[in-house]
Amino acid sequence: MESPARGSARRHTPLFADEHRLPYSYFTLNDWLQKTLTALIGAQAAAAFSWHSFRIELACLLRAAGCPDSLIRLICRWKCPGSVQKYAQVGTAENVTWLQRAHGVRFDAVRTNNMVALDKYADAYAQLDGQAFRPAPARGVPSRLRARVEVEWGTEWFAGVVTSSKQGLSSSGSPATVYRVLYDATAQYRAQSCWHDLAEINWRSLPASP
């Protein structure tokens, strides 16, 4: 009200701006948030929150309300297709309900690698099971920039290239080194990039492109 934006100025004036009508930086807003939360709940508890925490809470509430994942992604303005699966968590009550249901179900299927060996070719048959050769998720950081990696999104792996790194924040709001992965285009998704704290996700290295 003290500094209204009229006419065409509304097209480029931020809703929340400083005295020069410039948008506040993330670090300024995060500093204000931490000071406010520290005053309310103490420094230790405040350190677990960031502005991203509110987006995660919104995603969880939308999922609990029955909102489709595609709309959650749109409302929360996430570019990466797996962000909903990563952040829209199941509530404790729903988790307990499904665990109780699972407890009352009988399941009698078996996998071939759990069956008793019947002949001398059992080892050869075991090699046909692709699960035996599934690479384990990597830990640590890529050996170099431009390294090719695969990142697990939900139940699928998507390949891409590590293009850069910077100091950022983990999902809990603590300082972390984050890496930008430029994902390959697929039949379903266009090429796109996403920043990751590799300590929080499953990823693995790929051979360099020829």
mmCIF file of N, CA and C in Angstrom, residues 29-165:
data_model
loop_
_atom_site.group_PDB
_atom_site.id
_atom_site.type_symbol
_atom_site.label_atom_id
_atom_site.label_comp_id
_atom_site.label_asym_id
_atom_site.label_seq_id
_atom_site.Cartn_x
_atom_site.Cartn_y
_atom_site.Cartn_z
ATOM 1 N N LEU A 29 15.882 -13.980 2.498
ATOM 2 C CA LEU A 29 14.630 -14.561 2.989
ATOM 3 C C LEU A 29 14.898 -15.719 3.946
ATOM 4 N N ASN A 30 15.896 -16.534 3.629
ATOM 5 C CA ASN A 30 16.202 -17.667 4.502
ATOM 6 C C ASN A 30 16.728 -17.181 5.853
ATOM 7 N N ASP A 31 17.498 -16.093 5.837
ATOM 8 C CA ASP A 31 18.000 -15.520 7.091
ATOM 9 C C ASP A 31 16.842 -15.036 7.954
ATOM 10 N N TRP A 32 15.871 -14.380 7.340
ATOM 11 C CA TRP A 32 14.690 -13.923 8.087
ATOM 12 C C TRP A 32 13.913 -15.106 8.655
ATOM 13 N N LEU A 33 13.755 -16.150 7.828
ATOM 14 C CA LEU A 33 13.017 -17.325 8.292
ATOM 15 C C LEU A 33 13.709 -17.961 9.490
ATOM 16 N N GLN A 34 15.033 -18.129 9.404
ATOM 17 C CA GLN A 34 15.760 -18.765 10.496
ATOM 18 C C GLN A 34 15.686 -17.932 11.781
ATOM 19 N N LYS A 35 15.778 -16.619 11.650
ATOM 20 C CA LYS A 35 15.691 -15.766 12.843
ATOM 21 C C LYS A 35 14.302 -15.854 13.471
ATOM 22 N N THR A 36 13.268 -15.886 12.623
ATOM 23 C CA THR A 36 11.897 -15.971 13.142
ATOM 24 C C THR A 36 11.658 -17.306 13.837
ATOM 25 N N LEU A 37 12.068 -18.402 13.174
ATOM 26 C CA LEU A 37 11.857 -19.722 13.762
ATOM 27 C C LEU A 37 12.704 -19.918 15.016
ATOM 28 N N THR A 38 13.909 -19.371 15.015
ATOM 29 C CA THR A 38 14.763 -19.486 16.203
ATOM 30 C C THR A 38 14.107 -18.827 17.406
ATOM 31 N N ALA A 39 13.481 -17.679 17.163
ATOM 32 C CA ALA A 39 12.794 -16.986 18.256
ATOM 33 C C ALA A 39 11.584 -17.773 18.747
ATOM 34 N N LEU A 40 10.968 -18.557 17.848
ATOM 35 C CA LEU A 40 9.748 -19.280 18.211
ATOM 36 C C LEU A 40 10.019 -20.667 18.783
ATOM 37 N N ILE A 41 10.963 -21.400 18.162
ATOM 38 C CA ILE A 41 11.145 -22.809 18.542
ATOM 39 C C ILE A 41 12.583 -23.162 18.900
ATOM 40 N N GLY A 42 13.488 -22.196 18.853
ATOM 41 C CA GLY A 42 14.878 -22.464 19.203
ATOM 42 C C GLY A 42 15.726 -22.769 17.977
ATOM 43 N N ALA A 43 17.029 -22.529 18.106
ATOM 44 C CA ALA A 43 17.936 -22.652 16.962
ATOM 45 C C ALA A 43 18.044 -24.080 16.448
ATOM 46 N N GLN A 44 18.068 -25.065 17.349
ATOM 47 C CA GLN A 44 18.248 -26.452 16.920
ATOM 48 C C GLN A 44 17.077 -26.920 16.068
ATOM 49 N N ALA A 45 15.861 -26.642 16.503
ATOM 50 C CA ALA A 45 14.688 -27.043 15.721
ATOM 51 C C ALA A 45 14.572 -26.214 14.445
ATOM 52 N N ALA A 46 14.925 -24.941 14.521
ATOM 53 C CA ALA A 46 14.811 -24.065 13.349
ATOM 54 C C ALA A 46 15.734 -24.509 12.224
ATOM 55 N N ALA A 47 16.876 -25.100 12.575
ATOM 56 C CA ALA A 47 17.846 -25.519 11.557
ATOM 57 C C ALA A 47 17.297 -26.605 10.641
ATOM 58 N N ALA A 48 16.226 -27.271 11.052
ATOM 59 C CA ALA A 48 15.652 -28.345 10.238
ATOM 60 C C ALA A 48 14.692 -27.821 9.174
ATOM 61 N N PHE A 49 14.446 -26.519 9.156
ATOM 62 C CA PHE A 49 13.459 -25.957 8.239
ATOM 63 C C PHE A 49 14.103 -25.009 7.237
ATOM 64 N N SER A 50 13.502 -24.950 6.057
ATOM 65 C CA SER A 50 13.840 -23.958 5.040
ATOM 66 C C SER A 50 12.539 -23.582 4.344
ATOM 67 N N TRP A 51 12.605 -22.635 3.411
ATOM 68 C CA TRP A 51 11.392 -22.289 2.662
ATOM 69 C C TRP A 51 10.889 -23.491 1.870
ATOM 70 N N HIS A 52 11.803 -24.367 1.490
ATOM 71 C CA HIS A 52 11.403 -25.564 0.747
ATOM 72 C C HIS A 52 10.523 -26.474 1.599
ATOM 73 N N SER A 53 10.661 -26.370 2.924
ATOM 74 C CA SER A 53 9.850 -27.206 3.816
ATOM 75 C C SER A 53 8.359 -26.947 3.619
ATOM 76 N N PHE A 54 7.999 -25.701 3.321
ATOM 77 C CA PHE A 54 6.590 -25.376 3.132
ATOM 78 C C PHE A 54 6.056 -26.006 1.840
ATOM 79 N N ARG A 55 6.902 -26.070 0.814
ATOM 80 C CA ARG A 55 6.487 -26.717 -0.430
ATOM 81 C C ARG A 55 6.296 -28.216 -0.210
ATOM 82 N N ILE A 56 7.200 -28.814 0.559
ATOM 83 C CA ILE A 56 7.075 -30.243 0.857
ATOM 84 C C ILE A 56 5.791 -30.510 1.636
ATOM 85 N N GLU A 57 5.502 -29.654 2.620
ATOM 86 C CA GLU A 57 4.274 -29.838 3.401
ATOM 87 C C GLU A 57 3.047 -29.714 2.508
ATOM 88 N N LEU A 58 3.064 -28.742 1.586
ATOM 89 C CA LEU A 58 1.937 -28.585 0.669
ATOM 90 C C LEU A 58 1.760 -29.838 -0.182
ATOM 91 N N ALA A 59 2.870 -30.395 -0.676
ATOM 92 C CA ALA A 59 2.789 -31.610 -1.492
ATOM 93 C C ALA A 59 2.193 -32.765 -0.690
ATOM 94 N N CYS A 60 2.594 -32.892 0.573
ATOM 95 C CA CYS A 60 2.060 -33.961 1.424
ATOM 96 C C CYS A 60 0.564 -33.770 1.675
ATOM 97 N N LEU A 61 0.157 -32.532 1.906
ATOM 98 C CA LEU A 61 -1.257 -32.254 2.149
ATOM 99 C C LEU A 61 -2.087 -32.516 0.896
ATOM 100 N N LEU A 62 -1.553 -32.126 -0.260
ATOM 101 C CA LEU A 62 -2.275 -32.362 -1.510
ATOM 102 C C LEU A 62 -2.447 -33.857 -1.768
ATOM 103 N N ARG A 63 -1.392 -34.624 -1.526
ATOM 104 C CA ARG A 63 -1.501 -36.075 -1.738
ATOM 105 C C ARG A 63 -2.501 -36.680 -0.758
ATOM 106 N N ALA A 64 -2.457 -36.242 0.502
ATOM 107 C CA ALA A 64 -3.400 -36.766 1.491
ATOM 108 C C ALA A 64 -4.838 -36.411 1.130
ATOM 109 N N ALA A 65 -5.019 -35.288 0.415
ATOM 110 C CA ALA A 65 -6.356 -34.868 0.001
ATOM 111 C C ALA A 65 -6.822 -35.581 -1.261
ATOM 112 N N GLY A 66 -5.950 -36.429 -1.836
ATOM 113 C CA GLY A 66 -6.325 -37.178 -3.028
ATOM 114 C C GLY A 66 -5.993 -36.485 -4.331
ATOM 115 N N CYS A 67 -5.167 -35.460 -4.283
ATOM 116 C CA CYS A 67 -4.798 -34.728 -5.501
ATOM 117 C C CYS A 67 -3.899 -35.607 -6.377
ATOM 118 N N PRO A 68 -4.147 -35.689 -7.686
ATOM 119 C CA PRO A 68 -3.291 -36.487 -8.577
ATOM 120 C C PRO A 68 -1.858 -35.961 -8.586
ATOM 121 N N ASP A 69 -0.903 -36.866 -8.770
ATOM 122 C CA ASP A 69 0.504 -36.477 -8.759
ATOM 123 C C ASP A 69 0.815 -35.427 -9.819
ATOM 124 N N SER A 70 0.171 -35.526 -10.985
ATOM 125 C CA SER A 70 0.441 -34.558 -12.049
ATOM 126 C C SER A 70 0.051 -33.143 -11.626
ATOM 127 N N LEU A 71 -1.039 -33.022 -10.860
ATOM 128 C CA LEU A 71 -1.457 -31.703 -10.386
ATOM 129 C C LEU A 71 -0.585 -31.225 -9.225
ATOM 130 N N ILE A 72 -0.139 -32.159 -8.386
ATOM 131 C CA ILE A 72 0.778 -31.776 -7.304
ATOM 132 C C ILE A 72 2.043 -31.170 -7.897
ATOM 133 N N ARG A 73 2.557 -31.810 -8.932
ATOM 134 C CA ARG A 73 3.760 -31.299 -9.595
ATOM 135 C C ARG A 73 3.512 -29.911 -10.180
ATOM 136 N N LEU A 74 2.339 -29.697 -10.753
ATOM 137 C CA LEU A 74 2.009 -28.397 -11.340
ATOM 138 C C LEU A 74 1.860 -27.330 -10.261
ATOM 139 N N ILE A 75 1.116 -27.654 -9.200
ATOM 140 C CA ILE A 75 0.869 -26.676 -8.136
ATOM 141 C C ILE A 75 2.164 -26.304 -7.418
ATOM 142 N N CYS A 76 3.013 -27.300 -7.178
ATOM 143 C CA CYS A 76 4.270 -27.045 -6.464
ATOM 144 C C CYS A 76 5.377 -26.554 -7.390
ATOM 145 N N ARG A 77 5.093 -26.494 -8.700
ATOM 146 C CA ARG A 77 6.026 -25.937 -9.683
ATOM 147 C C ARG A 77 7.349 -26.701 -9.698
ATOM 148 N N TRP A 78 7.240 -28.033 -9.760
ATOM 149 C CA TRP A 78 8.423 -28.878 -9.879
ATOM 150 C C TRP A 78 8.627 -29.257 -11.336
ATOM 151 N N LYS A 79 9.851 -29.130 -11.836
ATOM 152 C CA LYS A 79 10.150 -29.520 -13.207
ATOM 153 C C LYS A 79 10.444 -31.009 -13.313
ATOM 154 N N CYS A 80 11.146 -31.552 -12.340
ATOM 155 C CA CYS A 80 11.572 -32.946 -12.419
ATOM 156 C C CYS A 80 10.404 -33.880 -12.127
ATOM 157 N N PRO A 81 10.206 -34.899 -12.944
ATOM 158 C CA PRO A 81 9.044 -35.780 -12.768
ATOM 159 C C PRO A 81 9.057 -36.570 -11.475
ATOM 160 N N GLY A 82 10.236 -36.809 -10.907
ATOM 161 C CA GLY A 82 10.291 -37.618 -9.694
ATOM 162 C C GLY A 82 10.187 -36.833 -8.401
ATOM 163 N N SER A 83 10.064 -35.512 -8.488
ATOM 164 C CA SER A 83 10.025 -34.707 -7.260
ATOM 165 C C SER A 83 8.823 -35.050 -6.395
ATOM 166 N N VAL A 84 7.683 -35.315 -7.035
ATOM 167 C CA VAL A 84 6.482 -35.657 -6.261
ATOM 168 C C VAL A 84 6.717 -36.941 -5.475
ATOM 169 N N GLN A 85 7.316 -37.940 -6.133
ATOM 170 C CA GLN A 85 7.562 -39.207 -5.452
ATOM 171 C C GLN A 85 8.539 -39.035 -4.293
ATOM 172 N N LYS A 86 9.462 -38.097 -4.430
ATOM 173 C CA LYS A 86 10.478 -37.900 -3.395
ATOM 174 C C LYS A 86 9.940 -37.131 -2.199
ATOM 175 N N TYR A 87 9.118 -36.104 -2.455
ATOM 176 C CA TYR A 87 8.748 -35.186 -1.384
ATOM 177 C C TYR A 87 7.319 -35.368 -0.860
ATOM 178 N N ALA A 88 6.395 -35.859 -1.691
ATOM 179 C CA ALA A 88 5.012 -36.017 -1.232
ATOM 180 C C ALA A 88 4.907 -37.314 -0.437
ATOM 181 N N GLN A 89 5.195 -37.229 0.829
ATOM 182 C CA GLN A 89 5.298 -38.415 1.663
ATOM 183 C C GLN A 89 3.925 -38.862 2.171
ATOM 184 N N VAL A 90 3.888 -40.116 2.584
ATOM 185 C CA VAL A 90 2.661 -40.684 3.148
ATOM 186 C C VAL A 90 2.616 -40.370 4.638
ATOM 187 N N GLY A 91 1.464 -39.962 5.124
ATOM 188 C CA GLY A 91 1.317 -39.647 6.538
ATOM 189 C C GLY A 91 1.412 -40.881 7.421
ATOM 190 N N THR A 92 1.675 -40.655 8.703
ATOM 191 C CA THR A 92 1.850 -41.768 9.641
ATOM 192 C C THR A 92 0.596 -42.633 9.731
ATOM 193 N N ALA A 93 -0.573 -42.002 9.795
ATOM 194 C CA ALA A 93 -1.817 -42.767 9.934
ATOM 195 C C ALA A 93 -2.039 -43.671 8.724
ATOM 196 N N GLU A 94 -1.810 -43.135 7.522
ATOM 197 C CA GLU A 94 -1.989 -43.949 6.317
ATOM 198 C C GLU A 94 -0.945 -45.056 6.252
ATOM 199 N N ASN A 95 0.271 -44.734 6.670
ATOM 200 C CA ASN A 95 1.336 -45.735 6.694
ATOM 201 C C ASN A 95 0.953 -46.898 7.602
ATOM 202 N N VAL A 96 0.464 -46.580 8.795
ATOM 203 C CA VAL A 96 0.064 -47.622 9.749
ATOM 204 C C VAL A 96 -1.088 -48.451 9.185
ATOM 205 N N THR A 97 -2.039 -47.783 8.530
ATOM 206 C CA THR A 97 -3.184 -48.500 7.954
ATOM 207 C C THR A 97 -2.731 -49.543 6.941
ATOM 208 N N TRP A 98 -1.826 -49.155 6.046
ATOM 209 C CA TRP A 98 -1.362 -50.094 5.017
ATOM 210 C C TRP A 98 -0.509 -51.208 5.619
ATOM 211 N N LEU A 99 0.276 -50.892 6.637
ATOM 212 C CA LEU A 99 1.069 -51.933 7.292
ATOM 213 C C LEU A 99 0.164 -52.949 7.993
ATOM 214 N N GLN A 100 -0.913 -52.457 8.588
ATOM 215 C CA GLN A 100 -1.853 -53.371 9.228
ATOM 216 C C GLN A 100 -2.537 -54.263 8.194
ATOM 217 N N ARG A 101 -2.878 -53.692 7.050
ATOM 218 C CA ARG A 101 -3.479 -54.500 5.992
ATOM 219 C C ARG A 101 -2.497 -55.551 5.480
ATOM 220 N N ALA A 102 -1.232 -55.141 5.321
ATOM 221 C CA ALA A 102 -0.217 -56.079 4.839
ATOM 222 C C ALA A 102 -0.012 -57.225 5.827
ATOM 223 N N HIS A 103 -0.151 -56.917 7.116
ATOM 224 C CA HIS A 103 0.041 -57.944 8.141
ATOM 225 C C HIS A 103 -1.006 -59.053 8.029
ATOM 226 N N GLY A 104 -2.173 -58.714 7.503
ATOM 227 C CA GLY A 104 -3.240 -59.705 7.414
ATOM 228 C C GLY A 104 -3.326 -60.416 6.078
ATOM 229 N N VAL A 105 -2.342 -60.202 5.195
ATOM 230 C CA VAL A 105 -2.366 -60.809 3.860
ATOM 231 C C VAL A 105 -1.386 -61.974 3.805
ATOM 232 N N ARG A 106 -1.787 -63.063 3.156
ATOM 233 C CA ARG A 106 -0.897 -64.204 2.942
ATOM 234 C C ARG A 106 -0.324 -64.106 1.534
ATOM 235 N N PHE A 107 0.975 -64.352 1.414
ATOM 236 C CA PHE A 107 1.669 -64.222 0.134
ATOM 237 C C PHE A 107 2.528 -65.460 -0.059
ATOM 238 N N ASP A 108 2.290 -66.207 -1.148
ATOM 239 C CA ASP A 108 2.979 -67.483 -1.300
ATOM 240 C C ASP A 108 3.830 -67.575 -2.564
ATOM 241 N N ALA A 109 4.077 -66.454 -3.229
ATOM 242 C CA ALA A 109 4.920 -66.498 -4.424
ATOM 243 C C ALA A 109 6.387 -66.643 -4.025
ATOM 244 N N VAL A 110 7.190 -67.205 -4.925
ATOM 245 C CA VAL A 110 8.627 -67.350 -4.683
ATOM 246 C C VAL A 110 9.377 -66.867 -5.910
ATOM 247 N N ARG A 111 10.623 -66.465 -5.704
ATOM 248 C CA ARG A 111 11.513 -66.112 -6.806
ATOM 249 C C ARG A 111 12.409 -67.299 -7.110
ATOM 250 N N THR A 112 12.863 -67.379 -8.349
ATOM 251 C CA THR A 112 13.692 -68.521 -8.731
ATOM 252 C C THR A 112 14.976 -68.594 -7.922
ATOM 253 N N ASN A 113 15.527 -67.442 -7.524
ATOM 254 C CA ASN A 113 16.777 -67.500 -6.763
ATOM 255 C C ASN A 113 16.555 -67.871 -5.306
ATOM 256 N N ASN A 114 15.284 -68.045 -4.898
ATOM 257 C CA ASN A 114 14.988 -68.517 -3.543
ATOM 258 C C ASN A 114 14.649 -70.005 -3.508
ATOM 259 N N MET A 115 14.578 -70.644 -4.678
ATOM 260 C CA MET A 115 14.203 -72.053 -4.742
ATOM 261 C C MET A 115 15.425 -72.942 -4.513
ATOM 262 N N VAL A 116 15.169 -74.145 -4.061
ATOM 263 C CA VAL A 116 16.242 -75.109 -3.825
ATOM 264 C C VAL A 116 16.881 -75.495 -5.155
ATOM 265 N N ALA A 117 18.242 -75.539 -5.209
ATOM 266 C CA ALA A 117 18.942 -75.939 -6.428
ATOM 267 C C ALA A 117 18.625 -77.391 -6.757
ATOM 268 N N LEU A 118 18.270 -77.652 -8.032
ATOM 269 C CA LEU A 118 17.860 -78.992 -8.431
ATOM 270 C C LEU A 118 18.928 -79.729 -9.222
ATOM 271 N N ASP A 119 19.867 -79.010 -9.827
ATOM 272 C CA ASP A 119 20.888 -79.703 -10.611
ATOM 273 C C ASP A 119 22.144 -78.854 -10.685
ATOM 274 N N LYS A 120 23.142 -79.358 -11.415
ATOM 275 C CA LYS A 120 24.442 -78.698 -11.464
ATOM 276 C C LYS A 120 24.424 -77.396 -12.247
ATOM 277 N N TYR A 121 23.299 -77.112 -12.955
ATOM 278 C CA TYR A 121 23.223 -75.882 -13.734
ATOM 279 C C TYR A 121 22.579 -74.733 -12.951
ATOM 280 N N ALA A 122 22.377 -74.929 -11.657
ATOM 281 C CA ALA A 122 21.688 -73.912 -10.861
ATOM 282 C C ALA A 122 22.439 -72.578 -10.882
ATOM 283 N N ASP A 123 23.783 -72.636 -10.835
ATOM 284 C CA ASP A 123 24.551 -71.387 -10.847
ATOM 285 C C ASP A 123 24.347 -70.631 -12.152
ATOM 286 N N ALA A 124 24.272 -71.366 -13.255
ATOM 287 C CA ALA A 124 24.058 -70.718 -14.548
ATOM 288 C C ALA A 124 22.678 -70.081 -14.610
ATOM 289 N N TYR A 125 21.680 -70.770 -14.047
ATOM 290 C CA TYR A 125 20.336 -70.203 -14.036
ATOM 291 C C TYR A 125 20.293 -68.924 -13.200
ATOM 292 N N ALA A 126 21.048 -68.917 -12.103
ATOM 293 C CA ALA A 126 21.043 -67.741 -11.233
ATOM 294 C C ALA A 126 21.567 -66.514 -11.967
ATOM 295 N N GLN A 127 22.513 -66.730 -12.908
ATOM 296 C CA GLN A 127 23.070 -65.607 -13.648
ATOM 297 C C GLN A 127 22.055 -64.980 -14.593
ATOM 298 N N LEU A 128 20.994 -65.722 -14.912
ATOM 299 C CA LEU A 128 19.963 -65.179 -15.786
ATOM 300 C C LEU A 128 19.054 -64.204 -15.062
ATOM 301 N N ASP A 129 19.120 -64.195 -13.753
ATOM 302 C CA ASP A 129 18.292 -63.285 -12.966
ATOM 303 C C ASP A 129 18.942 -61.914 -12.976
ATOM 304 N N GLY A 130 18.313 -60.952 -13.623
ATOM 305 C CA GLY A 130 18.898 -59.622 -13.751
ATOM 306 C C GLY A 130 19.160 -58.948 -12.428
ATOM 307 N N GLN A 131 18.407 -59.318 -11.388
ATOM 308 C CA GLN A 131 18.612 -58.683 -10.096
ATOM 309 C C GLN A 131 19.998 -58.970 -9.550
ATOM 310 N N ALA A 132 20.592 -60.098 -9.958
ATOM 311 C CA ALA A 132 21.908 -60.449 -9.441
ATOM 312 C C ALA A 132 22.972 -59.478 -9.923
ATOM 313 N N PHE A 133 22.686 -58.779 -11.028
ATOM 314 C CA PHE A 133 23.682 -57.889 -11.607
ATOM 315 C C PHE A 133 23.275 -56.430 -11.518
ATOM 316 N N ARG A 134 22.259 -56.136 -10.747
ATOM 317 C CA ARG A 134 21.839 -54.742 -10.619
ATOM 318 C C ARG A 134 22.898 -53.953 -9.862
ATOM 319 N N PRO A 135 23.465 -52.901 -10.460
ATOM 320 C CA PRO A 135 24.508 -52.135 -9.775
ATOM 321 C C PRO A 135 23.971 -51.510 -8.493
ATOM 322 N N ALA A 136 24.794 -51.520 -7.481
ATOM 323 C CA ALA A 136 24.388 -50.914 -6.214
ATOM 324 C C ALA A 136 24.433 -49.399 -6.337
ATOM 325 N N PRO A 137 23.542 -48.687 -5.633
ATOM 326 C CA PRO A 137 23.600 -47.231 -5.653
ATOM 327 C C PRO A 137 24.961 -46.734 -5.190
ATOM 328 N N ALA A 138 25.420 -45.659 -5.804
ATOM 329 C CA ALA A 138 26.725 -45.107 -5.470
ATOM 330 C C ALA A 138 26.634 -44.250 -4.219
ATOM 331 N N ARG A 139 27.765 -44.029 -3.606
ATOM 332 C CA ARG A 139 27.874 -43.110 -2.488
ATOM 333 C C ARG A 139 29.026 -42.158 -2.783
ATOM 334 N N GLY A 140 29.066 -41.038 -2.095
ATOM 335 C CA GLY A 140 30.110 -40.069 -2.355
ATOM 336 C C GLY A 140 29.690 -39.094 -3.438
ATOM 337 N N VAL A 141 30.641 -38.680 -4.252
ATOM 338 C CA VAL A 141 30.373 -37.693 -5.294
ATOM 339 C C VAL A 141 30.965 -38.184 -6.608
ATOM 340 N N PRO A 142 30.510 -37.643 -7.744
ATOM 341 C CA PRO A 142 31.104 -38.037 -9.028
ATOM 342 C C PRO A 142 32.590 -37.716 -9.064
ATOM 343 N N SER A 143 33.339 -38.529 -9.789
ATOM 344 C CA SER A 143 34.787 -38.355 -9.847
ATOM 345 C C SER A 143 35.190 -37.088 -10.589
ATOM 346 N N ARG A 144 34.306 -36.564 -11.431
ATOM 347 C CA ARG A 144 34.626 -35.372 -12.210
ATOM 348 C C ARG A 144 33.337 -34.787 -12.760
ATOM 349 N N LEU A 145 33.419 -33.532 -13.174
ATOM 350 C CA LEU A 145 32.298 -32.943 -13.886
ATOM 351 C C LEU A 145 32.221 -33.552 -15.283
ATOM 352 N N ARG A 146 31.085 -33.473 -15.885
ATOM 353 C CA ARG A 146 30.766 -34.111 -17.170
ATOM 354 C C ARG A 146 30.699 -35.627 -17.036
ATOM 355 N N ALA A 147 30.723 -36.135 -15.818
ATOM 356 C CA ALA A 147 30.580 -37.576 -15.624
ATOM 357 C C ALA A 147 29.135 -37.973 -15.914
ATOM 358 N N ARG A 148 28.955 -39.133 -16.510
ATOM 359 C CA ARG A 148 27.612 -39.640 -16.779
ATOM 360 C C ARG A 148 27.146 -40.467 -15.586
ATOM 361 N N VAL A 149 25.910 -40.233 -15.182
ATOM 362 C CA VAL A 149 25.346 -40.917 -14.029
ATOM 363 C C VAL A 149 23.913 -41.336 -14.336
ATOM 364 N N GLU A 150 23.401 -42.214 -13.502
ATOM 365 C CA GLU A 150 21.979 -42.548 -13.499
ATOM 366 C C GLU A 150 21.431 -42.232 -12.120
ATOM 367 N N VAL A 151 20.237 -41.646 -12.084
ATOM 368 C CA VAL A 151 19.587 -41.285 -10.824
ATOM 369 C C VAL A 151 18.252 -42.016 -10.738
ATOM 370 N N GLU A 152 17.970 -42.550 -9.565
ATOM 371 C CA GLU A 152 16.719 -43.281 -9.364
ATOM 372 C C GLU A 152 15.598 -42.307 -9.015
ATOM 373 N N TRP A 153 14.550 -42.334 -9.841
ATOM 374 C CA TRP A 153 13.334 -41.555 -9.586
ATOM 375 C C TRP A 153 12.201 -42.558 -9.399
ATOM 376 N N GLY A 154 11.741 -42.714 -8.187
ATOM 377 C CA GLY A 154 10.683 -43.692 -7.942
ATOM 378 C C GLY A 154 11.204 -45.094 -8.185
ATOM 379 N N THR A 155 10.683 -45.764 -9.213
ATOM 380 C CA THR A 155 11.120 -47.120 -9.545
ATOM 381 C C THR A 155 11.917 -47.159 -10.838
ATOM 382 N N GLU A 156 12.257 -46.005 -11.400
ATOM 383 C CA GLU A 156 12.981 -45.949 -12.664
ATOM 384 C C GLU A 156 14.311 -45.228 -12.488
ATOM 385 N N TRP A 157 15.233 -45.529 -13.413
ATOM 386 C CA TRP A 157 16.537 -44.865 -13.440
ATOM 387 C C TRP A 157 16.604 -43.990 -14.685
ATOM 388 N N PHE A 158 17.085 -42.747 -14.511
ATOM 389 C CA PHE A 158 17.206 -41.812 -15.620
ATOM 390 C C PHE A 158 18.671 -41.381 -15.738
ATOM 391 N N ALA A 159 19.180 -41.401 -16.976
ATOM 392 C CA ALA A 159 20.588 -41.093 -17.227
ATOM 393 C C ALA A 159 20.771 -39.616 -17.541
ATOM 394 N N GLY A 160 21.956 -39.117 -17.207
ATOM 395 C CA GLY A 160 22.265 -37.728 -17.506
ATOM 396 C C GLY A 160 23.735 -37.433 -17.271
ATOM 397 N N VAL A 161 24.080 -36.153 -17.338
ATOM 398 C CA VAL A 161 25.464 -35.701 -17.197
ATOM 399 C C VAL A 161 25.552 -34.701 -16.049
ATOM 400 N N VAL A 162 26.549 -34.863 -15.194
ATOM 401 C CA VAL A 162 26.796 -33.892 -14.121
ATOM 402 C C VAL A 162 27.502 -32.691 -14.738
ATOM 403 N N THR A 163 26.851 -31.538 -14.725
ATOM 404 C CA THR A 163 27.402 -30.368 -15.410
ATOM 405 C C THR A 163 28.080 -29.370 -14.481
ATOM 406 N N SER A 164 27.650 -29.299 -13.231
ATOM 407 C CA SER A 164 28.241 -28.312 -12.322
ATOM 408 C C SER A 164 27.837 -28.633 -10.891
ATOM 409 N N SER A 165 28.442 -27.916 -9.961
ATOM 410 C CA SER A 165 28.106 -28.073 -8.548
ATOM 411 C C SER A 165 28.136 -26.709 -7.881
#
